[in-house]
Amino acid sequence: MAVAPASQMFQLQPYTPPAWATNLALLPKQRCHLAQLPTPIHPWPVPGVPPGCELHIKRDDLTGMQLSGNKVRKLEFLMAEAVQRGHDSIITIGGIQSNHARATAVAARYLGLPCHLILRNSKHLADSDPGLVGNLLVERLIGAHIWQVTKEEYGRYGGPALGERLAAQLRQAPWGLNPFVIPVGGSSSMGVWGYLEMMREVEQQIVGQGFTDIAMACGSGGTTAGIALGNHLGGLGLRVHAYGVCDDPDYFHTFCDGLLEGLGATRDVVGADSAGMFRAVQARGAGYAISREDELQAVADVAAATGIVLDPVYTGKALHGLLTEMRERPEEWRGRKVLFVHTGGLLGMYEKVAQLQPLVEARGAAHRLQLDD
Ligand SMILES: *Cc1c(COP(=O)(O)O)cnc(C)c1O
């Protein structure tokens, strides 16, 4: 699994699935090389992990492609699907600071495809310029087209219908495009392949090392579905904990069952449904992309103690959820060896600078260097 030579980057490559996945109904034949793989795993001495429990981190924040995190793995399969089907442009959809939209914009640019992003913003902001904070800076520098909708419009039409509406407009003059629509978070059944493949990587990395648990943030569900199904089919035997940052556990199970069905991995075929493959834990806090002070404090504490910066919307909430569970029931975590998947998202932190300022200032002011002359 060496890094592809420069000549192979961004090219379609033949893809052979892991042996344990070859019975699935949806099998990709090709994949685009976009990610820097394998990502490292290393010990992660986070304060608050109970005695007798070991925490390690899988650095999927280091997949490359302008800090694109977990979305690169899904895009390797989604972009291959788009190119194979002869599409000439990409549409995707997300929140105004969507990491997925940014990652998709970069992948599309790499492959020479125009990219159109539908971004959900507050009603009072959707008619003005969205600015250049965080993910928007990258998207706009690389020339992605941005189409804003309000949260109300998003709620009324839903992501799939909005994607189809924009696709219909782009098929007309003056655009005349044949766009491929990628759903929110890249979480189609094809996107799940990114994390099935990641479990083959993990399997090789952790063999014989006694890991017992794997934990991750869950937003649109594709990452969790891939990890949980890969763990199940590959017989890794890990307990899978998905910390939901936007919806309830029931929603995630229903949605992931749909993703699994699209892969041909229904209960009668693989012997379990999503509820049998992972536990979903409520970690939404004050709401999607809204940070509570204790969550940001956890992010700041972990950064200061270990040098690893999480993001406020996904990984910060997931780790906060995991640490809360460990604090409330430490005996359940004794003897466990837990792998936390860092799914990226650093650019989203820029939107929280005002909220972070007092937490960071409380550690001490910046110094003024005094010079004699
Ligand atoms: C999108 C995202 C997630 C959630 O992954 P899903 O596959 O959408 O559940 C987690 N972390 C970060 C940083 C993300 O951008």
PDB file of N, CA and C in Angstrom, residues 261-304:
ATOM      1  N   GLU A 261     -27.918  -1.903   2.582  1.00  0.00           N
ATOM      2  CA  GLU A 261     -28.787  -2.547   1.603  1.00  0.00           C
ATOM      3  C   GLU A 261     -28.293  -2.267   0.185  1.00  0.00           C
ATOM      4  N   GLY A 262     -27.866  -1.033  -0.045  1.00  0.00           N
ATOM      5  CA  GLY A 262     -27.345  -0.653  -1.362  1.00  0.00           C
ATOM      6  C   GLY A 262     -26.083  -1.413  -1.740  1.00  0.00           C
ATOM      7  N   LEU A 263     -25.379  -1.908  -0.724  1.00  0.00           N
ATOM      8  CA  LEU A 263     -24.180  -2.716  -0.981  1.00  0.00           C
ATOM      9  C   LEU A 263     -24.524  -4.201  -1.130  1.00  0.00           C
ATOM     10  N   GLY A 264     -25.775  -4.528  -0.857  1.00  0.00           N
ATOM     11  CA  GLY A 264     -26.153  -5.939  -0.834  1.00  0.00           C
ATOM     12  C   GLY A 264     -25.756  -6.604   0.468  1.00  0.00           C
ATOM     13  N   ALA A 265     -25.652  -5.816   1.537  1.00  0.00           N
ATOM     14  CA  ALA A 265     -25.234  -6.358   2.836  1.00  0.00           C
ATOM     15  C   ALA A 265     -26.395  -6.325   3.829  1.00  0.00           C
ATOM     16  N   THR A 266     -27.528  -6.891   3.409  1.00  0.00           N
ATOM     17  CA  THR A 266     -28.678  -6.948   4.313  1.00  0.00           C
ATOM     18  C   THR A 266     -28.467  -8.049   5.348  1.00  0.00           C
ATOM     19  N   ARG A 267     -29.342  -8.045   6.361  1.00  0.00           N
ATOM     20  CA  ARG A 267     -29.159  -8.988   7.468  1.00  0.00           C
ATOM     21  C   ARG A 267     -29.168 -10.453   7.016  1.00  0.00           C
ATOM     22  N   ASP A 268     -30.052 -10.780   6.049  1.00  0.00           N
ATOM     23  CA  ASP A 268     -30.086 -12.191   5.615  1.00  0.00           C
ATOM     24  C   ASP A 268     -28.822 -12.585   4.850  1.00  0.00           C
ATOM     25  N   VAL A 269     -28.119 -11.602   4.295  1.00  0.00           N
ATOM     26  CA  VAL A 269     -26.887 -11.935   3.554  1.00  0.00           C
ATOM     27  C   VAL A 269     -25.683 -11.976   4.494  1.00  0.00           C
ATOM     28  N   VAL A 270     -25.541 -10.953   5.365  1.00  0.00           N
ATOM     29  CA  VAL A 270     -24.314 -10.873   6.177  1.00  0.00           C
ATOM     30  C   VAL A 270     -24.536 -11.239   7.650  1.00  0.00           C
ATOM     31  N   GLY A 271     -25.775 -11.538   8.027  1.00  0.00           N
ATOM     32  CA  GLY A 271     -26.012 -12.049   9.378  1.00  0.00           C
ATOM     33  C   GLY A 271     -26.198 -10.999  10.455  1.00  0.00           C
ATOM     34  N   ALA A 272     -26.205  -9.716  10.095  1.00  0.00           N
ATOM     35  CA  ALA A 272     -26.458  -8.667  11.096  1.00  0.00           C
ATOM     36  C   ALA A 272     -26.947  -7.433  10.373  1.00  0.00           C
ATOM     37  N   ASP A 273     -27.719  -6.606  11.082  1.00  0.00           N
ATOM     38  CA  ASP A 273     -28.037  -5.286  10.539  1.00  0.00           C
ATOM     39  C   ASP A 273     -27.170  -4.262  11.258  1.00  0.00           C
ATOM     40  N   SER A 274     -27.381  -2.980  10.972  1.00  0.00           N
ATOM     41  CA  SER A 274     -26.467  -1.977  11.516  1.00  0.00           C
ATOM     42  C   SER A 274     -26.510  -1.964  13.053  1.00  0.00           C
ATOM     43  N   ALA A 275     -27.683  -2.227  13.627  1.00  0.00           N
ATOM     44  CA  ALA A 275     -27.773  -2.227  15.092  1.00  0.00           C
ATOM     45  C   ALA A 275     -26.928  -3.351  15.689  1.00  0.00           C
ATOM     46  N   GLY A 276     -26.733  -4.421  14.923  1.00  0.00           N
ATOM     47  CA  GLY A 276     -25.881  -5.512  15.386  1.00  0.00           C
ATOM     48  C   GLY A 276     -24.405  -5.241  15.126  1.00  0.00           C
ATOM     49  N   MET A 277     -24.107  -4.229  14.307  1.00  0.00           N
ATOM     50  CA  MET A 277     -22.708  -3.970  13.933  1.00  0.00           C
ATOM     51  C   MET A 277     -22.075  -2.801  14.663  1.00  0.00           C
ATOM     52  N   PHE A 278     -22.884  -1.830  15.106  1.00  0.00           N
ATOM     53  CA  PHE A 278     -22.294  -0.714  15.862  1.00  0.00           C
ATOM     54  C   PHE A 278     -23.301  -0.145  16.839  1.00  0.00           C
ATOM     55  N   ARG A 279     -22.794   0.537  17.875  1.00  0.00           N
ATOM     56  CA  ARG A 279     -23.681   1.275  18.751  1.00  0.00           C
ATOM     57  C   ARG A 279     -23.579   2.749  18.397  1.00  0.00           C
ATOM     58  N   ALA A 280     -24.719   3.405  18.278  1.00  0.00           N
ATOM     59  CA  ALA A 280     -24.756   4.841  17.998  1.00  0.00           C
ATOM     60  C   ALA A 280     -24.985   5.565  19.311  1.00  0.00           C
ATOM     61  N   VAL A 281     -24.186   6.592  19.580  1.00  0.00           N
ATOM     62  CA  VAL A 281     -24.250   7.340  20.839  1.00  0.00           C
ATOM     63  C   VAL A 281     -24.587   8.793  20.510  1.00  0.00           C
ATOM     64  N   GLN A 282     -25.511   9.348  21.249  1.00  0.00           N
ATOM     65  CA  GLN A 282     -25.909  10.740  21.032  1.00  0.00           C
ATOM     66  C   GLN A 282     -24.795  11.685  21.488  1.00  0.00           C
ATOM     67  N   ALA A 283     -24.218  12.457  20.572  1.00  0.00           N
ATOM     68  CA  ALA A 283     -23.158  13.411  20.941  1.00  0.00           C
ATOM     69  C   ALA A 283     -23.382  14.765  20.269  1.00  0.00           C
ATOM     70  N   ARG A 284     -24.636  15.054  19.982  1.00  0.00           N
ATOM     71  CA  ARG A 284     -24.952  16.274  19.230  1.00  0.00           C
ATOM     72  C   ARG A 284     -24.719  17.541  20.051  1.00  0.00           C
ATOM     73  N   GLY A 285     -24.899  17.437  21.368  1.00  0.00           N
ATOM     74  CA  GLY A 285     -24.742  18.628  22.208  1.00  0.00           C
ATOM     75  C   GLY A 285     -25.791  19.666  21.873  1.00  0.00           C
ATOM     76  N   ALA A 286     -25.359  20.922  21.656  1.00  0.00           N
ATOM     77  CA  ALA A 286     -26.308  22.022  21.439  1.00  0.00           C
ATOM     78  C   ALA A 286     -26.894  22.026  20.032  1.00  0.00           C
ATOM     79  N   GLY A 287     -26.386  21.206  19.137  1.00  0.00           N
ATOM     80  CA  GLY A 287     -26.923  21.155  17.769  1.00  0.00           C
ATOM     81  C   GLY A 287     -25.786  21.009  16.782  1.00  0.00           C
ATOM     82  N   TYR A 288     -26.131  20.620  15.558  1.00  0.00           N
ATOM     83  CA  TYR A 288     -25.092  20.415  14.540  1.00  0.00           C
ATOM     84  C   TYR A 288     -24.285  21.699  14.331  1.00  0.00           C
ATOM     85  N   ALA A 289     -22.982  21.572  14.421  1.00  0.00           N
ATOM     86  CA  ALA A 289     -22.048  22.683  14.176  1.00  0.00           C
ATOM     87  C   ALA A 289     -22.142  23.807  15.206  1.00  0.00           C
ATOM     88  N   ILE A 290     -22.895  23.560  16.295  1.00  0.00           N
ATOM     89  CA  ILE A 290     -22.931  24.536  17.388  1.00  0.00           C
ATOM     90  C   ILE A 290     -22.112  23.949  18.535  1.00  0.00           C
ATOM     91  N   SER A 291     -21.138  24.711  19.033  1.00  0.00           N
ATOM     92  CA  SER A 291     -20.232  24.161  20.044  1.00  0.00           C
ATOM     93  C   SER A 291     -20.581  24.643  21.441  1.00  0.00           C
ATOM     94  N   ARG A 292     -20.638  23.703  22.377  1.00  0.00           N
ATOM     95  CA  ARG A 292     -20.722  24.058  23.792  1.00  0.00           C
ATOM     96  C   ARG A 292     -19.314  24.326  24.295  1.00  0.00           C
ATOM     97  N   GLU A 293     -19.233  25.110  25.395  1.00  0.00           N
ATOM     98  CA  GLU A 293     -17.914  25.461  25.902  1.00  0.00           C
ATOM     99  C   GLU A 293     -17.146  24.229  26.376  1.00  0.00           C
ATOM    100  N   ASP A 294     -17.857  23.247  26.991  1.00  0.00           N
ATOM    101  CA  ASP A 294     -17.122  22.073  27.490  1.00  0.00           C
ATOM    102  C   ASP A 294     -16.538  21.255  26.347  1.00  0.00           C
ATOM    103  N   GLU A 295     -17.194  21.266  25.188  1.00  0.00           N
ATOM    104  CA  GLU A 295     -16.639  20.559  24.026  1.00  0.00           C
ATOM    105  C   GLU A 295     -15.368  21.238  23.524  1.00  0.00           C
ATOM    106  N   LEU A 296     -15.451  22.568  23.415  1.00  0.00           N
ATOM    107  CA  LEU A 296     -14.259  23.296  22.934  1.00  0.00           C
ATOM    108  C   LEU A 296     -13.131  23.214  23.958  1.00  0.00           C
ATOM    109  N   GLN A 297     -13.509  23.192  25.236  1.00  0.00           N
ATOM    110  CA  GLN A 297     -12.476  23.050  26.278  1.00  0.00           C
ATOM    111  C   GLN A 297     -11.763  21.699  26.126  1.00  0.00           C
ATOM    112  N   ALA A 298     -12.534  20.661  25.838  1.00  0.00           N
ATOM    113  CA  ALA A 298     -11.917  19.335  25.628  1.00  0.00           C
ATOM    114  C   ALA A 298     -10.968  19.380  24.437  1.00  0.00           C
ATOM    115  N   VAL A 299     -11.379  20.040  23.359  1.00  0.00           N
ATOM    116  CA  VAL A 299     -10.518  20.169  22.174  1.00  0.00           C
ATOM    117  C   VAL A 299      -9.226  20.900  22.549  1.00  0.00           C
ATOM    118  N   ALA A 300      -9.368  22.003  23.304  1.00  0.00           N
ATOM    119  CA  ALA A 300      -8.190  22.792  23.697  1.00  0.00           C
ATOM    120  C   ALA A 300      -7.287  21.983  24.624  1.00  0.00           C
ATOM    121  N   ASP A 301      -7.871  21.238  25.554  1.00  0.00           N
ATOM    122  CA  ASP A 301      -7.070  20.444  26.501  1.00  0.00           C
ATOM    123  C   ASP A 301      -6.295  19.341  25.775  1.00  0.00           C
ATOM    124  N   VAL A 302      -6.976  18.672  24.847  1.00  0.00           N
ATOM    125  CA  VAL A 302      -6.324  17.593  24.103  1.00  0.00           C
ATOM    126  C   VAL A 302      -5.207  18.149  23.224  1.00  0.00           C
ATOM    127  N   ALA A 303      -5.449  19.306  22.626  1.00  0.00           N
ATOM    128  CA  ALA A 303      -4.430  19.937  21.781  1.00  0.00           C
ATOM    129  C   ALA A 303      -3.193  20.263  22.624  1.00  0.00           C
ATOM    130  N   ALA A 304      -3.425  20.853  23.809  1.00  0.00           N
ATOM    131  CA  ALA A 304      -2.295  21.262  24.656  1.00  0.00           C
ATOM    132  C   ALA A 304      -1.548  20.045  25.206  1.00  0.00           C
TER     133      ALA A 304
END
